[in-house]
XYZ file of C-alpha atoms in Angstrom:
544
model
C 4.241 10.037 2.282
C 5.375 8.455 1.637
C 2.895 8.176 3.629
C 1.381 6.472 2.524
C -2.167 5.189 3.880
C -2.520 5.935 7.603
C -5.467 4.412 9.457
C -8.029 7.056 10.383
C -10.355 7.003 13.304
C -14.124 6.499 13.108
C -16.182 7.724 15.998
C -17.956 4.408 15.908
C -17.271 0.954 14.549
C -20.762 0.686 13.106
C -22.166 2.365 10.053
C -25.596 3.340 8.923
C -27.302 0.941 6.552
C -26.212 1.644 3.040
C -27.231 0.703 -0.452
C -25.535 -2.431 -1.678
C -23.279 -2.137 -4.686
C -21.693 -4.937 -6.617
C -18.429 -4.238 -8.384
C -16.166 -6.481 -10.362
C -13.207 -5.909 -8.087
C -15.121 -6.027 -4.805
C -13.982 -8.917 -2.613
C -17.539 -9.549 -1.377
C -20.028 -8.414 -4.031
C -23.333 -7.213 -2.699
C -22.187 -6.726 0.892
C -22.107 -3.558 2.920
C -19.322 -2.366 5.187
C -20.930 -3.824 8.279
C -21.537 -7.171 6.548
C -17.864 -7.541 5.805
C -17.267 -7.688 9.537
C -15.145 -5.384 11.579
C -12.229 -7.763 11.982
C -11.870 -8.543 8.288
C -12.064 -4.965 7.084
C -9.807 -3.668 9.822
C -7.172 -6.353 9.230
C -7.215 -5.741 5.511
C -6.990 -1.991 6.035
C -4.036 -2.431 8.329
C -2.490 -4.912 5.922
C -2.171 -1.993 3.577
C -0.108 -0.348 6.268
C 2.534 -3.068 6.433
C 5.474 -4.052 4.356
C 9.088 -5.060 4.279
C 11.157 -8.041 3.200
C 9.912 -11.597 3.550
C 11.303 -12.915 6.829
C 9.549 -14.613 9.735
C 10.110 -14.323 13.451
C 10.975 -17.332 15.551
C 8.741 -18.487 18.365
C 11.291 -17.166 20.838
C 10.436 -13.630 19.748
C 6.888 -13.881 21.050
C 6.206 -10.772 23.169
C 6.725 -11.250 26.895
C 3.083 -10.303 27.505
C 1.943 -13.318 25.494
C 4.261 -15.556 27.455
C 2.611 -14.230 30.598
C -0.826 -14.890 29.139
C 0.176 -18.476 28.467
C 1.675 -19.282 31.841
C -1.012 -17.486 33.868
C -3.901 -19.741 32.942
C -3.463 -21.617 29.689
C -6.537 -23.708 30.388
C -8.731 -20.630 29.931
C -7.684 -20.237 26.327
C -9.607 -22.737 24.206
C -8.724 -21.074 20.907
C -6.914 -18.024 19.596
C -9.655 -16.653 17.361
C -9.833 -13.495 19.462
C -8.381 -11.875 22.565
C -8.880 -13.710 25.844
C -10.937 -10.778 27.161
C -10.861 -6.996 27.322
C -7.747 -7.065 29.561
C -5.744 -9.562 27.486
C -2.080 -8.581 28.028
C -1.282 -9.584 24.456
C -3.482 -6.771 23.117
C -1.218 -3.759 22.492
C -4.123 -1.443 23.364
C -3.732 -2.652 26.959
C -0.066 -1.683 27.139
C 0.910 1.191 29.453
C 0.825 4.562 27.740
C 4.599 4.979 28.016
C 5.145 1.682 26.184
C 2.779 2.643 23.373
C 4.390 6.088 23.177
C 7.793 4.455 22.799
C 6.570 2.298 19.917
C 5.136 5.376 18.209
C 8.375 7.276 18.732
C 10.439 4.432 17.290
C 8.236 3.955 14.221
C 7.975 7.708 13.675
C 11.749 8.126 13.944
C 12.342 5.555 11.226
C 9.696 7.190 9.027
C 11.453 10.519 9.603
C 14.764 8.976 8.525
C 13.210 7.651 5.309
C 11.454 10.887 4.325
C 14.288 13.201 5.360
C 16.638 11.174 3.161
C 14.547 12.173 0.149
C 15.397 15.866 0.413
C 18.627 15.800 2.434
C 20.582 15.436 -0.815
C 18.964 18.435 -2.542
C 21.301 21.173 -1.203
C 24.142 19.337 -2.950
C 22.478 19.449 -6.374
C 24.962 21.908 -7.880
C 27.941 19.976 -6.515
C 26.542 16.720 -7.953
C 26.094 18.390 -11.343
C 29.712 19.593 -11.304
C 31.126 16.320 -9.969
C 29.449 14.065 -12.533
C 29.444 16.642 -15.362
C 25.673 16.554 -15.816
C 23.060 19.282 -16.147
C 21.351 20.819 -13.137
C 18.104 19.110 -14.152
C 19.818 15.737 -14.313
C 21.350 16.364 -10.892
C 17.819 16.528 -9.465
C 17.131 12.941 -10.575
C 18.432 11.428 -7.285
C 15.498 13.177 -5.594
C 13.036 12.192 -8.324
C 13.920 8.502 -8.404
C 13.953 8.202 -4.619
C 10.459 9.738 -4.503
C 9.214 7.301 -7.146
C 10.546 4.500 -4.966
C 8.530 5.779 -2.008
C 5.349 5.365 -4.067
C 5.848 1.586 -4.015
C 5.129 1.325 -0.286
C 1.518 0.029 -0.261
C 2.182 -2.438 -3.093
C 5.107 -3.987 -1.210
C 3.592 -3.607 2.242
C 0.197 -5.265 1.861
C 1.079 -8.935 1.259
C 4.103 -8.914 3.565
C 2.452 -7.350 6.608
C -0.599 -9.564 6.261
C 1.634 -12.634 6.439
C 4.540 -11.716 8.695
C 3.425 -8.763 10.801
C 4.788 -5.281 11.314
C 7.853 -5.536 13.527
C 9.880 -7.582 11.073
C 9.444 -4.823 8.500
C 11.344 -2.332 10.632
C 14.102 -4.807 11.432
C 14.786 -5.872 7.866
C 13.642 -3.011 5.637
C 15.680 -0.379 7.503
C 19.106 -2.054 7.083
C 18.472 -2.666 3.373
C 17.411 0.963 2.975
C 20.634 2.119 4.642
C 22.805 -0.221 2.562
C 21.491 1.339 -0.634
C 22.150 4.800 0.803
C 25.715 3.669 1.479
C 25.936 2.551 -2.132
C 24.705 5.984 -3.239
C 27.340 7.700 -1.110
C 30.121 5.502 -2.530
C 28.942 5.786 -6.147
C 31.677 6.363 -8.701
C 29.286 7.036 -11.571
C 26.106 9.034 -11.960
C 24.234 5.922 -13.084
C 25.096 3.990 -9.940
C 23.996 6.969 -7.817
C 20.599 6.984 -9.527
C 20.104 3.223 -9.203
C 21.044 3.193 -5.523
C 18.756 6.131 -4.753
C 15.823 4.425 -6.492
C 16.412 1.171 -4.613
C 16.829 3.047 -1.320
C 13.431 4.667 -1.840
C 11.822 1.320 -2.630
C 13.437 -0.348 0.404
C 12.383 2.450 2.743
C 8.845 2.861 1.443
C 7.196 0.024 3.434
C 8.272 1.721 6.667
C 5.942 4.629 5.885
C 3.011 2.290 5.401
C 3.562 -0.128 8.273
C 4.036 2.636 10.851
C 0.483 3.824 10.329
C -0.735 0.283 11.030
C 1.332 0.145 14.220
C -0.385 3.292 15.499
C -3.806 1.863 14.674
C -3.017 -1.374 16.503
C -2.205 0.383 19.781
C -5.080 2.851 20.122
C -8.864 2.410 20.150
C -10.860 4.009 17.384
C -12.034 7.047 19.350
C -8.440 8.168 20.065
C -6.739 6.821 16.958
C -6.699 9.919 14.761
C -5.078 12.136 17.370
C -2.612 9.430 18.352
C -1.676 8.795 14.719
C -1.050 12.457 13.926
C 2.579 12.150 15.009
C 3.143 9.573 12.282
C 0.904 11.191 9.668
C 3.022 14.357 9.655
C 6.297 12.515 8.912
C 5.952 12.611 5.069
C 5.861 16.408 5.462
C 8.193 16.955 8.444
C 10.993 14.794 7.045
C 11.231 16.545 3.657
C 11.059 19.919 5.420
C 13.884 19.037 7.802
C 16.061 17.318 5.202
C 17.357 20.466 3.448
C 18.151 22.108 6.805
C 20.439 19.221 7.744
C 21.642 18.682 4.181
C 22.566 22.322 3.706
C 25.051 22.210 6.579
C 26.470 18.842 5.477
C 26.811 19.801 1.800
C 28.442 23.121 2.700
C 31.145 21.676 4.930
C 31.532 17.986 3.975
C 30.296 17.500 0.391
C 27.510 15.630 -1.346
C 28.619 12.131 -0.341
C 28.181 13.004 3.308
C 24.520 13.833 2.718
C 24.076 10.076 2.253
C 26.279 9.170 5.194
C 24.357 11.507 7.486
C 21.106 9.968 6.236
C 22.515 6.599 7.309
C 23.435 8.000 10.726
C 19.860 9.185 11.248
C 18.644 5.781 10.099
C 20.962 3.944 12.511
C 19.621 5.921 15.488
C 16.048 5.157 14.408
C 16.933 1.497 13.791
C 18.293 1.140 17.339
C 14.992 2.508 18.631
C 12.910 -0.044 16.691
C 14.907 -3.118 17.755
C 13.097 -3.550 21.128
C 9.670 -3.149 19.509
C 7.146 -5.951 19.948
C 4.574 -7.125 17.443
C 1.307 -5.148 17.534
C -0.745 -6.675 14.687
C -3.615 -8.676 16.201
C -3.786 -11.360 13.541
C -0.085 -12.198 13.793
C -0.085 -12.141 17.615
C -3.016 -14.565 17.778
C -1.461 -16.829 15.144
C 1.764 -17.068 17.128
C -0.181 -17.626 20.344
C -2.068 -20.504 18.721
C 1.150 -22.074 17.485
C 2.831 -21.778 20.880
C -0.140 -23.204 22.795
C -1.031 -25.812 20.175
C -4.588 -24.551 19.796
C -6.707 -23.381 16.827
C -5.668 -20.011 15.476
C -7.624 -17.143 13.933
C -9.891 -18.145 11.038
C -8.283 -17.719 7.662
C -10.021 -17.013 4.336
C -10.202 -20.028 2.067
C -7.902 -18.566 -0.572
C -4.920 -19.986 -2.396
C -1.668 -17.994 -2.212
C -2.234 -16.832 -5.792
C -5.762 -15.644 -4.961
C -4.473 -13.814 -1.890
C -1.787 -11.996 -3.875
C -4.310 -11.167 -6.589
C -6.730 -9.724 -4.034
C -4.071 -7.598 -2.317
C -2.807 -6.275 -5.655
C -6.395 -5.395 -6.521
C -6.717 -3.381 -3.309
C -3.324 -1.658 -3.619
C -2.967 -1.135 -7.373
C -5.850 -2.069 -9.691
C -8.670 -0.615 -7.611
C -6.829 2.666 -6.849
C -6.311 3.261 -10.567
C -9.970 2.481 -11.262
C -11.135 4.796 -8.477
C -9.106 7.672 -9.901
C -10.844 7.137 -13.239
C -14.399 6.624 -11.942
C -14.781 8.313 -8.548
C -14.978 12.146 -8.574
C -14.213 12.295 -4.853
C -10.992 10.334 -5.284
C -9.972 12.100 -8.505
C -10.399 15.699 -7.371
C -9.032 15.327 -3.871
C -6.109 13.195 -5.051
C -5.199 15.789 -7.643
C -5.520 18.604 -5.108
C -3.303 16.784 -2.581
C -0.847 15.820 -5.295
C -0.518 19.352 -6.612
C 0.199 20.893 -3.205
C 2.586 18.051 -2.303
C 4.374 18.534 -5.635
C 4.837 22.242 -4.871
C 6.640 21.254 -1.675
C 9.022 19.123 -3.710
C 9.366 21.847 -6.336
C 10.591 24.142 -3.545
C 13.607 21.845 -3.118
C 14.791 23.250 -6.437
C 13.161 26.684 -6.217
C 14.444 27.737 -2.778
C 18.156 27.415 -3.640
C 17.525 29.213 -6.933
C 15.645 32.082 -5.263
C 17.754 32.606 -2.164
C 21.057 32.237 -4.035
C 20.174 34.673 -6.808
C 18.233 37.214 -4.747
C 19.896 37.118 -1.326
C 23.242 35.471 -2.203
C 22.767 32.682 0.338
C 25.342 29.908 0.498
C 24.437 26.217 0.597
C 24.017 26.121 4.378
C 21.853 29.235 4.399
C 19.674 27.852 1.602
C 18.929 24.881 3.833
C 17.973 27.141 6.728
C 15.388 28.806 4.463
C 13.235 25.701 4.978
C 12.691 26.571 8.636
C 9.443 28.267 7.603
C 8.238 24.997 6.040
C 9.162 23.125 9.208
C 7.239 25.535 11.442
C 4.255 25.362 9.080
C 4.098 21.569 9.349
C 3.934 21.787 13.143
C 1.231 24.449 12.956
C -0.698 22.322 10.472
C -0.815 19.480 12.988
C -2.035 21.832 15.721
C -4.653 23.324 13.391
C -5.991 19.919 12.366
C -6.257 18.555 15.893
C -7.868 21.750 17.204
C -10.572 21.938 14.538
C -11.230 18.201 14.724
C -11.736 18.352 18.498
C -13.625 21.635 18.746
C -15.875 21.281 15.710
C -16.154 17.664 14.606
C -16.189 15.932 18.009
C -17.706 18.506 20.334
C -20.402 19.661 17.923
C -21.275 17.104 15.254
C -20.292 13.857 16.946
C -22.032 14.778 20.214
C -25.105 15.887 18.251
C -25.172 12.555 16.424
C -24.987 10.693 19.740
C -27.809 12.780 21.182
C -29.959 11.987 18.144
C -29.183 8.275 18.346
C -27.143 8.197 15.164
C -24.041 6.012 14.909
C -22.186 8.080 12.315
C -21.550 11.668 11.300
C -21.774 12.900 7.707
C -18.197 12.633 6.391
C -18.412 16.142 4.899
C -17.906 17.506 8.427
C -14.320 16.264 8.134
C -13.663 18.975 5.534
C -13.541 22.018 7.831
C -9.759 21.765 8.063
C -9.532 21.425 4.284
C -11.618 24.573 3.771
C -9.317 26.576 6.033
C -6.220 25.055 4.430
C -7.472 25.918 0.946
C -7.000 29.625 1.781
C -3.639 29.174 3.504
C -2.060 27.640 0.397
C -2.433 30.595 -2.035
C -1.657 33.051 0.776
C 1.719 31.420 1.268
C 2.438 31.161 -2.459
C 1.612 34.771 -3.345
C 3.425 35.992 -0.251
C 6.562 34.162 -1.413
C 6.118 35.248 -5.038
C 6.148 38.992 -4.450
C 8.372 39.394 -1.408
C 11.367 37.432 -2.701
C 13.243 40.494 -3.981
C 16.378 42.372 -2.880
C 14.409 45.333 -1.508
C 12.568 43.104 1.012
C 14.276 41.311 3.895
C 14.937 37.596 3.392
C 12.857 36.671 6.433
C 9.648 37.528 4.579
C 9.809 34.819 1.868
C 10.989 32.368 4.527
C 7.928 33.121 6.670
C 5.745 32.647 3.581
C 6.469 28.950 3.904
C 4.541 28.797 7.190
C 0.964 29.196 5.837
C 1.781 27.113 2.783
C 3.114 24.161 4.780
C 0.301 24.391 7.350
C -2.283 24.346 4.552
C -0.509 21.505 2.756
C -0.549 19.190 5.780
C -4.009 20.307 6.951
C -5.479 19.527 3.546
C -3.905 16.073 3.501
C -5.148 15.128 6.980
C -8.687 16.302 6.200
C -8.804 14.411 2.892
C -7.478 11.220 4.474
C -10.178 11.364 7.148
C -12.840 12.109 4.540
C -11.879 9.260 2.194
C -11.887 6.668 4.976
C -15.235 7.945 6.300
C -16.807 7.877 2.825
C -15.536 4.530 1.551
C -14.939 2.565 4.753
C -11.721 0.768 5.723
C -11.226 -1.479 2.683
C -12.198 0.758 -0.243
C -10.955 3.747 1.745
C -7.511 2.165 1.856
C -7.638 1.835 -1.933
C -8.696 5.480 -2.225
C -5.735 6.547 -0.082
C -3.435 4.312 -2.125
C -4.649 6.166 -5.223
C -3.974 9.445 -3.444
C -0.449 8.355 -2.504
C 0.359 7.026 -5.966
C -0.614 10.308 -7.614
C 0.968 12.390 -4.855
C 4.424 10.852 -5.070
C 4.337 10.727 -8.868
C 3.739 14.471 -9.157
C 6.172 15.101 -6.311
C 8.852 13.264 -8.265
C 8.198 15.110 -11.534
C 7.771 18.737 -10.441
C 11.407 19.438 -9.453
C 12.565 18.441 -12.940
C 11.031 21.527 -14.588
C 11.082 23.958 -11.667
C 14.366 25.689 -12.542
C 13.341 26.175 -16.178
C 9.993 27.592 -15.079
C 11.632 30.081 -12.707
C 14.215 31.100 -15.287
C 11.540 31.703 -17.920
C 8.770 33.291 -15.849
C 10.985 34.703 -13.100
C 10.301 34.302 -9.396
C 7.154 36.411 -9.087
C 5.167 34.949 -11.943
C 6.470 31.386 -11.654
C 5.284 31.165 -8.038
C 2.137 33.136 -8.865
C 1.283 30.553 -11.517
C 1.272 27.928 -8.771
C -0.802 30.309 -6.645
C -3.387 30.838 -9.394
C -3.756 27.080 -9.865
C -4.247 26.672 -6.111
C -7.026 29.286 -6.308
C -8.693 27.295 -9.096
C -8.581 24.222 -6.846
C -9.721 26.126 -3.748
C -13.492 25.448 -4.233
C -13.031 21.652 -4.197
C -13.577 21.083 -0.446
C -16.472 23.569 -0.440
C -18.164 21.814 -3.376
C -17.888 18.405 -1.731
C -19.025 19.818 1.594
C -22.256 21.000 -0.054
C -22.856 18.262 -2.626
C -20.877 15.375 -1.165
C -23.929 13.434 -0.010
C -25.450 13.415 -3.526
C -22.098 12.468 -5.084
C -21.682 9.600 -2.607
C -25.088 8.208 -3.566
C -23.933 7.808 -7.180
C -20.717 5.994 -6.299
C -20.100 2.547 -7.757
C -18.676 1.552 -4.375
C -20.373 1.010 -1.052
C -20.233 4.397 0.672
C -21.441 5.793 3.977
C -25.055 6.900 3.737
C -25.805 9.639 6.283
């Protein structure tokens, strides 16, 4: 989800000494994570979580807290290379909890609007096919192209957020996203519908990336993962909620109104983001320096072309290379992508199953996704519970007692190991209970373990990748994960109907279940052999 690459907490800012590796695409060959410096790696990681359209804020939009910092005692501030102390009011981590919660709510609401818009149109697939005289497979293309657009988030986000900050992304990207949705709703031809949906996905994609950076800005590392969970779940909650809303709209208002309702959700979220203040440290300090006429944060001695080249390396070239050369990235990205693609395949499969077996109408087909929605919420609860009870209370406290500054990243995989069993349970449950002799509530409830396992697996893998590769290369690993995830998610719905018609419901879903069983050992294998695999990596990895 898009989600694209959410910042993940480390129990400590420091890492154990590690073997130096020099790679062609490494920005600092021969340096370890700690040598890169916390500020550089963190800012670059968070740069991957920003995006939007190129627009700058005026000096008058400087947060009120910075104005206070200036007028209180400007003589104290000799430069703006760092905060003016641990209680600097410009630091968003010093904001009151209610203010930080509001910023998370606003960013999460906009992310929900973007992801829900992907699937909100799916209950109207048959109407679109009839209206434009196209096949049912072609009528799924508005979902496919929108999802492909969401994959562009990190590529767009990185250079823009690094230069202009996070808040401007919400204020500019959201209206453009909604304008393209309006164009989709007013489309007179099937081609214009497809183009507008693709552009809407591209315009909305940076929101998914920059929101994760906003969460990371406002919370210290030891509370960041829990605090960011609200945003991390949006690429799963939005698509699960979309068909529920879209089913009602398509049933009573028609397919065009699925786009208009998406805009309405976006407008509400947009109103929430308007009062938001900038949270990105680098941008805040730069504006402070400009306002006070003092030296700003140090900048790397790079030309604009070199900067763009570096950011494209982190967001595109390196992710592709890591998929090809890093077993950890390849196997976990494929596992995440496959389960995410099943979720998107259900956007086509659910209407087919519940219409043919239980004679549901369009509205009722949307309500069938309630099980998915409940599963997403349970997946969040499962992930937080295991992380707190096992990772923090057992392994992190043990590491502290032993004087170690890091925990073996394989301890992040407990949630993934539990989730690996939930996935096939949900799939086989759905496969063999979706029949007229069994009540419709059973296949709906089958979505609960599947969705919980899907989200739990993603959260565990994201934590693991960041722990293994550190902020910079970890961001590239998550970009690789997102690129593969949204690509498969876009493709799977295109052949879902044909697969269910050929293999029928039981065996078509069982095929997905059997593949999930084949993938089930992946977290267990890396839990046991992960340390040895990390040692052979071409990238600088955590050595514990």
